[in-house]
């Protein structure tokens, strides 16, 4: 130990002396070295946690003693064992072999890592200073290892002025004993210890929370040699004080090796031959101990967050900080390219590794798929590649009825709806088998995987929902409908209902047996949905069985059936009953009915069947009896129920039902049946029979009682009366029948039944009621009878001397008749005194109507009234009866009393305007005046009061008599209007008459004005002096109290009315242009007065004054104030160039006086200031001089001021004004006078690009600097002020320039602001010819580049001129100038060469076809159509000529090429010599093929010469031809699946050789080849042929070979033999001949040796089948 320490100490001293010159001459580079180490240490690691990563990685890379378990321990102590004042000390212990001399020298250097060159072993050391990262947390690190006791200091050493890497020997502070005390005395120190006294800013109490870290992996590794991979499971545990959660995590590890591709190799990894990629799949939550969760490791974690649910570890190249990988590095790209394959292998292994694992455990593994996108585009490429591989892998677990797991590709798998999974699982538990679940056209995703929490994963794999048609197949293919519980069956229907519209409506689910129903036999059957429309019923109540039983009783007569009761009960208990019911009703057309609805539903079916109609009555009876129906429902159904009548007929409609006539009261009272004509039905005997239905008994009496109650089968007095006359009432009734009739009426009344008219009239008018008339008995109609109190009757009889009263004979009927007082009143009997008075009055009025009422009768009537009053009998009814008759004589004839007047002096004024009917006192005598009270009771007017105004109005005289009325008459007329609500008649009578006195005489009211002293607006009526005013003197002041009444008859009484009339008069004067200036000044003066009094003008008057044209202008017309201007000095400038409506203030009209009313005119709308005249400026006609040069700057500024005013105060008029200005050339520019939109405005921002004379800029020298203040106005007018918008104008003047410098500058301006031409005409390019000369050409005549100098004579090559690069790019992008000549250009060039016929140089030909190579794929058709001639080489020289491509050939067969090369004319295509990489022979061959050039092999016609039979010698074909090896080769080749030859055809082909006769000849055989040219000429050549097969005669001719023929001749013979045999075998499949020929040629050369043939077949991947072996055995055994 001492010797080791001594050696170490000497080594450290040597380093200090030799490396850092300590103890020797100072090294001038030491300061730079110190700064380099300092900067590199600080910058390499952005976070101080990297030191920990480096230490762990160093421990990983270290070498350990054999048999030792690697150990790395970290201990933090608060002891300052280094005596440096550190707040805490971190100690790192590692049981590696220890530091060597090289390790120490490396750590004292920069860039000398001992791990360099060990890349194949996986080391990551690269910078040589990994250890130096500890300086981030400590200023003095200590190392104790293998006898070394050294420390380093970040401060520069005093001896050498270098820090960080200068070692210092440590004797104490700390000592090994101090370190031992911290580590523990019971265990010896590990070989290497690092002591790191922490800096003050690195003390963190949380560092003490970690008490232990453990990393372990399972031993049972799985190695897959086929993919050079291994897998294992890793467990991590961290004990953290105060945290018992998230302390463990497991990883499924996959490590796979991939060979490094040549294109991904980099210099720093030049020696590495394979990538090792490790993928870690976390089982549970990852242990999170930092701010982020790294996704990529390069032995240490990087800062890269991948968003992948797995970790990628590989030897990535990192940035200097090791925090991120180099994304654009091809080494890293190669690794990333391998990750998808590694992932697929790992994932497949993980999913399919355990056969025993349940399918339910597999879906969770799919969370490792990279569903989320990454923020890095390269990682997204990895993600996309993984997805592509997964999509082609059978990896998705599917449902299977077998125990064996079933996996399919994602696109072969479908998802089920969640609701159907629940149905399937429950059905399975109920014993339903789904063994064919995957036999309906799709594979079903495993249930455990088909969950919402896997949606993102399934979407990533693009697993879609199963086709909706699958469900119908599944249901139909299983016993799912019949074999499950009703609850599950209901759930199935709910599922279908919920998905009907979205999924099932158009599928075959409509056609499978699905819906249950109860048939006629009571058994459950099935309907399909299409067949059951409107055929299924369901009970909508608690009485399902009741309805089903009755439906059977009705024999399902409607053709409809009920769903089974148990099914319906299941429906009702279903939570989604509403959804199911809605679907059944709307889509399946199931009708849900309660008992009442069922009863309504079957009515149409029973109305034609007598038996069913009676059954229906029993059904209602029992349903009512069991309280299954409400009373109201039973009543309703009975009203609609078909009834069997007494004739046995079923009747549908009826107005009532009668009990049978026998024993009925209606027959006794009436006799015949008057109800028949009113559609009343008499019940049949069927309803009296007893019956029983499924145990429910009904007696006849019960049913009749039911019918009486609910069908209203009735009898008198409960029977509705007929609308017919009762014949028995035309004669006296017996007392019994009279009382029965009255009782019937009483019952009808209690039921509030209206009596039919004819029925009631027959009762009222029939003489059946017994009466007493002045003591004499008789019979009278009830309407003529009275039933009075006896005392009142006597008084009335005595008072009325003219009329007798008939009284009902109460003695005959007895007191019972008094019970029917109301009924008697109903049929006309009268009971009251007033009715008797009415009766008397009616009789008297009948006398008056017949003119039999004398003057004495009238006096008697007045006396009768006085008599009734004296006896306190009300006379109202009597008076009411007589007051309506016209029996009172007046001055206007006989009239009703209420329209008569008893004259007095009060009526004098009224008599002047009204013809009032006064009672004729001369006729009646003065005695009539004594009956004033009685006349007043009758309604006669006696005194004039408020009620008499109406009488005056009613009798108003003719309108023509109501003129020039006196003041009293007029006031009375106005009083009537005031008092009466309806006064229109009075108003109409006088409104158009001249009845009203005014200052201008009598006038019609509508022409008059009522003006009082308070009427402030009186001055308005003086403007024209033609308004009549009511005469106050004539009528007195009381006329003013009648203001409202005057207004009603048309008098204008207020300012509004006066203003309205004034407005009318004003308009009349305007229309006739008769408003004089005096009227104007009077009105303006009145307007001033009204404004002072703050009297608001009515809207109509204001509108009139503002809108009517009453002001004269200088233009000679009248205009409204709103359209006028009052001239001022500010209008002077603009008025000289425009026509404005200025008020005529000349002496010949308004004069200067009009300016006195400036304020009033302004209030009326006249514009008085220039700044408010925007609309006039916009509307004014411009009067610009014809010569634009006459427009002064002052005129221009006036127009610009106008624009400014209009923009600010009347923007709506701006567009119109600008439009007028934009059409005139009034702005001076450097290119002459222009319209605004043809001008540019120059300001400093233009200076870098253009000069003022480069375009039509406004001439600022002419207008002065003030023009700059109108930039905004100029812009509104269309002048271009923005430099970005001037391109179009500048470009439009481009052809006016001829100086290249200016043109080039303009082009650069257009480029800068991305100008795009709007039409082709403006696209022009200047081709300079000297300094100031040149020409403008179109872009089509130009090209930017011609690198091969082929087009100099055809096009203008712009790169030859002085245009800058960006200008050239502008020509290409904007003018569409071709960058290089196009395909069409090249084709046209070639056509010119074809026409010219001159030789083409080798250089030009190479350049041309290099272009063809680059464009052949996209433009093959163009070249084919354009290149009609192709280059050939002259046989006499290297000259290149163009020849018709039909006479040019590709020399693909060297034999034939050699033969035809001897021809005098060149026929083979040209190739460059020597060939270049950019134009190889292969490229040219491809071109020639696509251009249609034929090959020599396909074009040359072969003609074999005849064989001389005389000298032929037969030979044994078995010795020469029929070789087993030959047959094996042929059969193996023919067995290739691509040839699609079955066994029989293969054997048939081989049999052709078996039947051949072989002959040999010593004479040579020749073959002639000929080529047909487009001209019709033939080119012929000849060659020898050693083999010929005459297939027609099955003979094979062979030239005999000598024993010493030489290799060439053998090879030639083998070639000819192989060609002939191959052609004979495959004459139907010529394209395969060359391959078989090559195979036979090789076999021939080895003499078809069987072992050699077997080897050859293996090399060529050929085999023969058993049937071929059998065939060969048959041939060669024989």
Short mmCIF file of N, CA and C in Angstrom, two decimals, residues 443-497:
data_model
loop_
_atom_site.label_atom_id
_atom_site.label_comp_id
_atom_site.label_asym_id
_atom_site.label_seq_id
_atom_site.Cartn_x
_atom_site.Cartn_y
_atom_site.Cartn_z
N UNK A 443 -64.38 -9.11 -38.29
CA UNK A 443 -63.89 -9.56 -37.00
C UNK A 443 -64.24 -8.51 -35.96
N UNK A 444 -64.61 -8.99 -34.78
CA UNK A 444 -65.10 -8.09 -33.74
C UNK A 444 -63.99 -7.86 -32.72
N UNK A 445 -63.74 -6.59 -32.42
CA UNK A 445 -62.75 -6.22 -31.43
C UNK A 445 -63.11 -6.84 -30.08
N UNK A 446 -62.09 -7.33 -29.37
CA UNK A 446 -62.32 -7.96 -28.07
C UNK A 446 -63.05 -7.01 -27.14
N UNK A 447 -63.96 -7.56 -26.36
CA UNK A 447 -64.79 -6.74 -25.48
C UNK A 447 -63.95 -5.91 -24.52
N UNK A 448 -62.92 -6.52 -23.96
CA UNK A 448 -62.09 -5.81 -22.98
C UNK A 448 -61.37 -4.63 -23.62
N UNK A 449 -61.21 -4.66 -24.95
CA UNK A 449 -60.52 -3.59 -25.66
C UNK A 449 -61.51 -2.54 -26.16
N UNK A 450 -62.73 -2.96 -26.40
CA UNK A 450 -63.74 -2.07 -26.99
C UNK A 450 -64.38 -1.20 -25.91
N UNK A 451 -63.56 -0.39 -25.25
CA UNK A 451 -64.01 0.46 -24.15
C UNK A 451 -63.65 1.91 -24.46
N UNK A 452 -64.41 2.84 -23.85
CA UNK A 452 -64.20 4.25 -24.14
C UNK A 452 -62.81 4.73 -23.75
N UNK A 453 -62.23 4.13 -22.69
CA UNK A 453 -60.92 4.61 -22.25
C UNK A 453 -59.82 4.23 -23.23
N UNK A 454 -60.16 3.41 -24.22
CA UNK A 454 -59.17 3.09 -25.27
C UNK A 454 -59.49 3.80 -26.58
N UNK A 455 -60.39 4.78 -26.55
CA UNK A 455 -60.82 5.42 -27.80
C UNK A 455 -59.65 6.02 -28.57
N UNK A 456 -58.78 6.76 -27.88
CA UNK A 456 -57.68 7.41 -28.58
C UNK A 456 -56.76 6.39 -29.23
N UNK A 457 -56.58 5.24 -28.57
CA UNK A 457 -55.72 4.19 -29.14
C UNK A 457 -56.40 3.59 -30.37
N UNK A 458 -57.67 3.31 -30.27
CA UNK A 458 -58.39 2.71 -31.39
C UNK A 458 -58.49 3.67 -32.56
N UNK A 459 -58.63 4.96 -32.26
CA UNK A 459 -58.63 5.95 -33.34
C UNK A 459 -57.27 6.00 -34.01
N UNK A 460 -56.20 5.87 -33.22
CA UNK A 460 -54.85 5.86 -33.77
C UNK A 460 -54.70 4.70 -34.76
N UNK A 461 -55.26 3.54 -34.42
CA UNK A 461 -55.17 2.38 -35.30
C UNK A 461 -56.26 2.37 -36.37
N UNK A 462 -57.07 3.44 -36.37
CA UNK A 462 -58.13 3.61 -37.37
C UNK A 462 -59.12 2.44 -37.37
N UNK A 463 -59.38 1.94 -36.18
CA UNK A 463 -60.37 0.88 -36.05
C UNK A 463 -61.76 1.53 -36.02
N UNK A 464 -62.55 1.20 -36.99
CA UNK A 464 -63.84 1.84 -37.17
C UNK A 464 -64.97 0.99 -36.56
N UNK A 465 -66.11 1.61 -36.49
CA UNK A 465 -67.29 0.88 -36.04
C UNK A 465 -67.66 -0.19 -37.07
N UNK A 466 -68.19 -1.28 -36.57
CA UNK A 466 -68.58 -2.39 -37.45
C UNK A 466 -69.70 -1.91 -38.38
N UNK A 467 -69.77 -2.49 -39.55
CA UNK A 467 -70.84 -2.14 -40.48
C UNK A 467 -72.19 -2.41 -39.84
N UNK A 468 -73.13 -1.48 -40.01
CA UNK A 468 -74.42 -1.60 -39.34
C UNK A 468 -75.20 -2.84 -39.77
N UNK A 469 -74.91 -3.34 -40.96
CA UNK A 469 -75.61 -4.54 -41.41
C UNK A 469 -75.22 -5.79 -40.64
N UNK A 470 -74.10 -5.71 -39.92
CA UNK A 470 -73.62 -6.87 -39.15
C UNK A 470 -74.61 -7.24 -38.05
N UNK A 471 -75.22 -6.24 -37.44
CA UNK A 471 -76.10 -6.50 -36.31
C UNK A 471 -77.28 -7.37 -36.73
N UNK A 472 -77.83 -7.09 -37.91
CA UNK A 472 -78.96 -7.90 -38.39
C UNK A 472 -78.52 -9.35 -38.58
N UNK A 473 -77.33 -9.54 -39.14
CA UNK A 473 -76.83 -10.89 -39.36
C UNK A 473 -76.61 -11.61 -38.03
N UNK A 474 -76.08 -10.89 -37.06
CA UNK A 474 -75.81 -11.50 -35.74
C UNK A 474 -77.11 -11.92 -35.06
N UNK A 475 -78.10 -11.02 -35.10
CA UNK A 475 -79.37 -11.33 -34.44
C UNK A 475 -80.07 -12.49 -35.15
N UNK A 476 -80.06 -12.44 -36.50
CA UNK A 476 -80.73 -13.49 -37.26
C UNK A 476 -79.99 -14.81 -37.14
N UNK A 477 -78.67 -14.76 -36.97
CA UNK A 477 -77.88 -15.97 -36.92
C UNK A 477 -77.78 -16.59 -35.55
N UNK A 478 -78.47 -16.04 -34.59
CA UNK A 478 -78.46 -16.58 -33.23
C UNK A 478 -79.89 -16.66 -32.71
N UNK A 479 -80.04 -17.24 -31.53
CA UNK A 479 -81.38 -17.35 -30.94
C UNK A 479 -81.60 -16.23 -29.95
N UNK A 480 -81.11 -15.03 -30.32
CA UNK A 480 -81.09 -13.90 -29.39
C UNK A 480 -82.49 -13.40 -29.06
N UNK A 481 -83.45 -13.56 -29.97
CA UNK A 481 -84.80 -13.01 -29.73
C UNK A 481 -85.62 -13.94 -28.84
N UNK A 482 -85.62 -15.25 -29.15
CA UNK A 482 -86.50 -16.19 -28.44
C UNK A 482 -85.89 -16.74 -27.17
N UNK A 483 -84.55 -16.82 -27.08
CA UNK A 483 -83.93 -17.58 -26.00
C UNK A 483 -83.55 -16.73 -24.79
N UNK A 484 -83.80 -15.45 -24.83
CA UNK A 484 -83.39 -14.59 -23.72
C UNK A 484 -84.61 -14.18 -22.92
N UNK A 485 -84.34 -13.62 -21.77
CA UNK A 485 -85.43 -13.14 -20.91
C UNK A 485 -86.11 -11.95 -21.57
N UNK A 486 -87.32 -11.69 -21.10
CA UNK A 486 -88.06 -10.56 -21.67
C UNK A 486 -87.35 -9.24 -21.39
N UNK A 487 -86.66 -9.17 -20.24
CA UNK A 487 -85.94 -7.94 -19.93
C UNK A 487 -84.82 -7.70 -20.94
N UNK A 488 -84.09 -8.76 -21.28
CA UNK A 488 -83.00 -8.60 -22.25
C UNK A 488 -83.57 -8.37 -23.65
N UNK A 489 -84.68 -9.05 -23.96
CA UNK A 489 -85.33 -8.80 -25.25
C UNK A 489 -85.74 -7.33 -25.36
N UNK A 490 -86.24 -6.80 -24.27
CA UNK A 490 -86.60 -5.38 -24.24
C UNK A 490 -85.36 -4.51 -24.43
N UNK A 491 -84.27 -4.89 -23.77
CA UNK A 491 -83.02 -4.14 -23.91
C UNK A 491 -82.54 -4.15 -25.36
N UNK A 492 -82.72 -5.28 -26.05
CA UNK A 492 -82.34 -5.38 -27.46
C UNK A 492 -83.16 -4.41 -28.30
N UNK A 493 -84.47 -4.36 -28.06
CA UNK A 493 -85.31 -3.45 -28.82
C UNK A 493 -84.96 -2.00 -28.53
N UNK A 494 -84.64 -1.70 -27.27
CA UNK A 494 -84.23 -0.34 -26.92
C UNK A 494 -82.96 0.03 -27.68
N UNK A 495 -82.02 -0.91 -27.73
CA UNK A 495 -80.77 -0.67 -28.46
C UNK A 495 -81.06 -0.36 -29.94
N UNK A 496 -81.93 -1.15 -30.54
CA UNK A 496 -82.26 -0.90 -31.95
C UNK A 496 -82.96 0.44 -32.11
N UNK A 497 -83.85 0.76 -31.17
CA UNK A 497 -84.58 2.02 -31.25
C UNK A 497 -83.65 3.21 -31.15
#
